[in-house]
mmCIF file of C-alpha atoms in Angstrom:
data_model
loop_
_atom_site.group_PDB
_atom_site.id
_atom_site.type_symbol
_atom_site.label_atom_id
_atom_site.label_comp_id
_atom_site.label_asym_id
_atom_site.label_seq_id
_atom_site.Cartn_x
_atom_site.Cartn_y
_atom_site.Cartn_z
ATOM 1 C CA UNK A 1 -11.365 -10.895 3.653
ATOM 2 C CA UNK A 2 -10.383 -8.553 0.783
ATOM 3 C CA UNK A 3 -6.433 -8.868 0.348
ATOM 4 C CA UNK A 4 -3.793 -6.954 -2.136
ATOM 5 C CA UNK A 5 -3.146 -8.733 -5.348
ATOM 6 C CA UNK A 6 0.120 -7.729 -6.516
ATOM 7 C CA UNK A 7 3.819 -6.694 -6.385
ATOM 8 C CA UNK A 8 7.272 -8.050 -6.780
ATOM 9 C CA UNK A 9 9.694 -8.117 -3.688
ATOM 10 C CA UNK A 10 9.856 -5.226 -1.504
ATOM 11 C CA UNK A 11 12.633 -5.227 1.247
ATOM 12 C CA UNK A 12 13.292 -2.179 3.520
ATOM 13 C CA UNK A 13 14.324 -1.433 6.975
ATOM 14 C CA UNK A 14 12.033 -1.331 10.191
ATOM 15 C CA UNK A 15 12.460 -0.566 13.893
ATOM 16 C CA UNK A 16 10.168 -3.641 14.594
ATOM 17 C CA UNK A 17 10.537 -6.208 11.754
ATOM 18 C CA UNK A 18 8.381 -8.805 13.463
ATOM 19 C CA UNK A 19 5.655 -6.558 14.540
ATOM 20 C CA UNK A 20 5.631 -5.031 11.331
ATOM 21 C CA UNK A 21 5.352 -8.154 9.286
ATOM 22 C CA UNK A 22 2.363 -9.242 11.567
ATOM 23 C CA UNK A 23 0.571 -5.721 10.927
ATOM 24 C CA UNK A 24 0.727 -6.215 7.146
ATOM 25 C CA UNK A 25 -0.733 -9.881 7.482
ATOM 26 C CA UNK A 26 -3.467 -8.856 9.725
ATOM 27 C CA UNK A 27 -4.433 -5.945 7.529
ATOM 28 C CA UNK A 28 -3.594 -6.501 4.094
ATOM 29 C CA UNK A 29 -3.603 -10.347 3.977
ATOM 30 C CA UNK A 30 0.326 -10.808 3.360
ATOM 31 C CA UNK A 31 1.564 -13.774 4.978
ATOM 32 C CA UNK A 32 3.846 -13.624 8.053
ATOM 33 C CA UNK A 33 7.412 -15.071 7.528
ATOM 34 C CA UNK A 34 8.953 -17.299 6.809
ATOM 35 C CA UNK A 35 6.107 -17.990 3.997
ATOM 36 C CA UNK A 36 6.252 -16.404 0.668
ATOM 37 C CA UNK A 37 3.161 -14.174 -0.521
ATOM 38 C CA UNK A 38 1.763 -15.466 -3.877
ATOM 39 C CA UNK A 39 0.184 -12.650 -5.537
ATOM 40 C CA UNK A 40 -2.481 -12.660 -7.959
ATOM 41 C CA UNK A 41 -1.564 -11.451 -11.671
ATOM 42 C CA UNK A 42 -2.104 -8.126 -12.794
ATOM 43 C CA UNK A 43 -0.651 -4.820 -13.765
ATOM 44 C CA UNK A 44 2.287 -3.444 -12.236
ATOM 45 C CA UNK A 45 3.790 0.238 -12.357
ATOM 46 C CA UNK A 46 7.265 1.025 -11.829
ATOM 47 C CA UNK A 47 7.713 4.762 -11.753
ATOM 48 C CA UNK A 48 10.370 7.517 -10.535
ATOM 49 C CA UNK A 49 9.039 10.364 -9.284
ATOM 50 C CA UNK A 50 10.855 13.806 -8.708
ATOM 51 C CA UNK A 51 13.191 14.309 -5.999
ATOM 52 C CA UNK A 52 10.943 17.410 -4.863
ATOM 53 C CA UNK A 53 7.652 15.724 -4.949
ATOM 54 C CA UNK A 54 5.374 15.419 -2.093
ATOM 55 C CA UNK A 55 3.179 12.815 -3.257
ATOM 56 C CA UNK A 56 4.757 10.423 -1.026
ATOM 57 C CA UNK A 57 4.312 12.767 2.204
ATOM 58 C CA UNK A 58 7.480 12.947 4.081
ATOM 59 C CA UNK A 59 10.256 14.754 2.223
ATOM 60 C CA UNK A 60 12.665 12.330 3.579
ATOM 61 C CA UNK A 61 10.497 9.287 2.273
ATOM 62 C CA UNK A 62 12.140 7.635 -0.629
ATOM 63 C CA UNK A 63 9.794 5.002 -1.659
ATOM 64 C CA UNK A 64 5.897 4.103 -1.591
ATOM 65 C CA UNK A 65 4.539 0.633 -2.229
ATOM 66 C CA UNK A 66 1.320 0.526 -4.425
ATOM 67 C CA UNK A 67 -0.849 -2.812 -3.962
ATOM 68 C CA UNK A 68 -3.520 -3.372 -6.181
ATOM 69 C CA UNK A 69 -6.932 -4.460 -4.945
ATOM 70 C CA UNK A 70 -9.900 -6.011 -6.450
ATOM 71 C CA UNK A 71 -12.440 -4.019 -4.397
ATOM 72 C CA UNK A 72 -11.111 -0.562 -3.129
ATOM 73 C CA UNK A 73 -14.422 -0.123 -0.825
ATOM 74 C CA UNK A 74 -14.448 -3.251 0.681
ATOM 75 C CA UNK A 75 -10.669 -2.849 1.603
ATOM 76 C CA UNK A 76 -11.553 0.501 3.264
ATOM 77 C CA UNK A 77 -14.289 -0.824 4.932
ATOM 78 C CA UNK A 78 -12.052 -3.542 6.584
ATOM 79 C CA UNK A 79 -9.060 -1.089 7.435
ATOM 80 C CA UNK A 80 -11.517 1.226 8.985
ATOM 81 C CA UNK A 81 -13.252 -1.432 10.999
ATOM 82 C CA UNK A 82 -9.391 -2.253 12.358
ATOM 83 C CA UNK A 83 -9.196 1.576 13.131
ATOM 84 C CA UNK A 84 -6.943 2.116 10.314
ATOM 85 C CA UNK A 85 -7.123 5.763 9.051
ATOM 86 C CA UNK A 86 -7.643 5.864 5.259
ATOM 87 C CA UNK A 87 -7.060 8.932 3.158
ATOM 88 C CA UNK A 88 -8.984 9.326 -0.016
ATOM 89 C CA UNK A 89 -8.787 12.113 -2.606
ATOM 90 C CA UNK A 90 -10.860 12.986 -5.601
ATOM 91 C CA UNK A 91 -7.781 14.073 -7.902
ATOM 92 C CA UNK A 92 -5.769 10.878 -7.060
ATOM 93 C CA UNK A 93 -8.742 8.886 -9.054
ATOM 94 C CA UNK A 94 -8.198 8.696 -12.734
ATOM 95 C CA UNK A 95 -8.903 6.756 -15.846
ATOM 96 C CA UNK A 96 -6.252 4.377 -14.437
ATOM 97 C CA UNK A 97 -8.382 3.660 -11.430
ATOM 98 C CA UNK A 98 -9.365 4.620 -7.943
ATOM 99 C CA UNK A 99 -6.661 4.876 -4.952
ATOM 100 C CA UNK A 100 -6.571 5.429 -1.332
ATOM 101 C CA UNK A 101 -3.541 6.057 1.135
ATOM 102 C CA UNK A 102 -2.693 4.332 4.521
ATOM 103 C CA UNK A 103 0.416 4.398 6.787
ATOM 104 C CA UNK A 104 1.731 1.220 8.197
ATOM 105 C CA UNK A 105 2.836 1.556 12.308
ATOM 106 C CA UNK A 106 6.005 2.888 11.171
ATOM 107 C CA UNK A 107 4.988 5.574 9.180
ATOM 108 C CA UNK A 108 5.584 4.033 5.363
ATOM 109 C CA UNK A 109 3.052 5.233 3.131
ATOM 110 C CA UNK A 110 0.929 2.526 1.234
ATOM 111 C CA UNK A 111 -0.954 3.218 -1.622
ATOM 112 C CA UNK A 112 -3.960 1.018 -2.677
ATOM 113 C CA UNK A 113 -5.324 0.975 -6.035
ATOM 114 C CA UNK A 114 -8.190 -0.574 -7.892
ATOM 115 C CA UNK A 115 -7.246 -0.403 -11.637
ATOM 116 C CA UNK A 116 -10.216 0.697 -13.714
ATOM 117 C CA UNK A 117 -12.116 -2.034 -15.331
ATOM 118 C CA UNK A 118 -11.794 -4.480 -12.474
#
């Protein structure tokens, strides 16, 4: 199974934390509680955006997590096989890599990033 490879720690509120944790485990390979997810080494970007950006989607959205993946095409196929909508746009791809977007069951945006050069 293709799985995400990195970020530090992210904590956020959820209407149904247990169900949401299971969704992340089932579709992105992030372990269920109380396990700790051991991620692979690689680049991490920390970057604030302008308050009026539409990049995250909903205007009230304050954050968006970005997960690194080794093979974006394999991850997209895996997600589509699970009936999860995947959005891609040519303008998102750049010299730093390729991107795709999904949303978790509570509507939180998730960006998937295959860094350039593997």
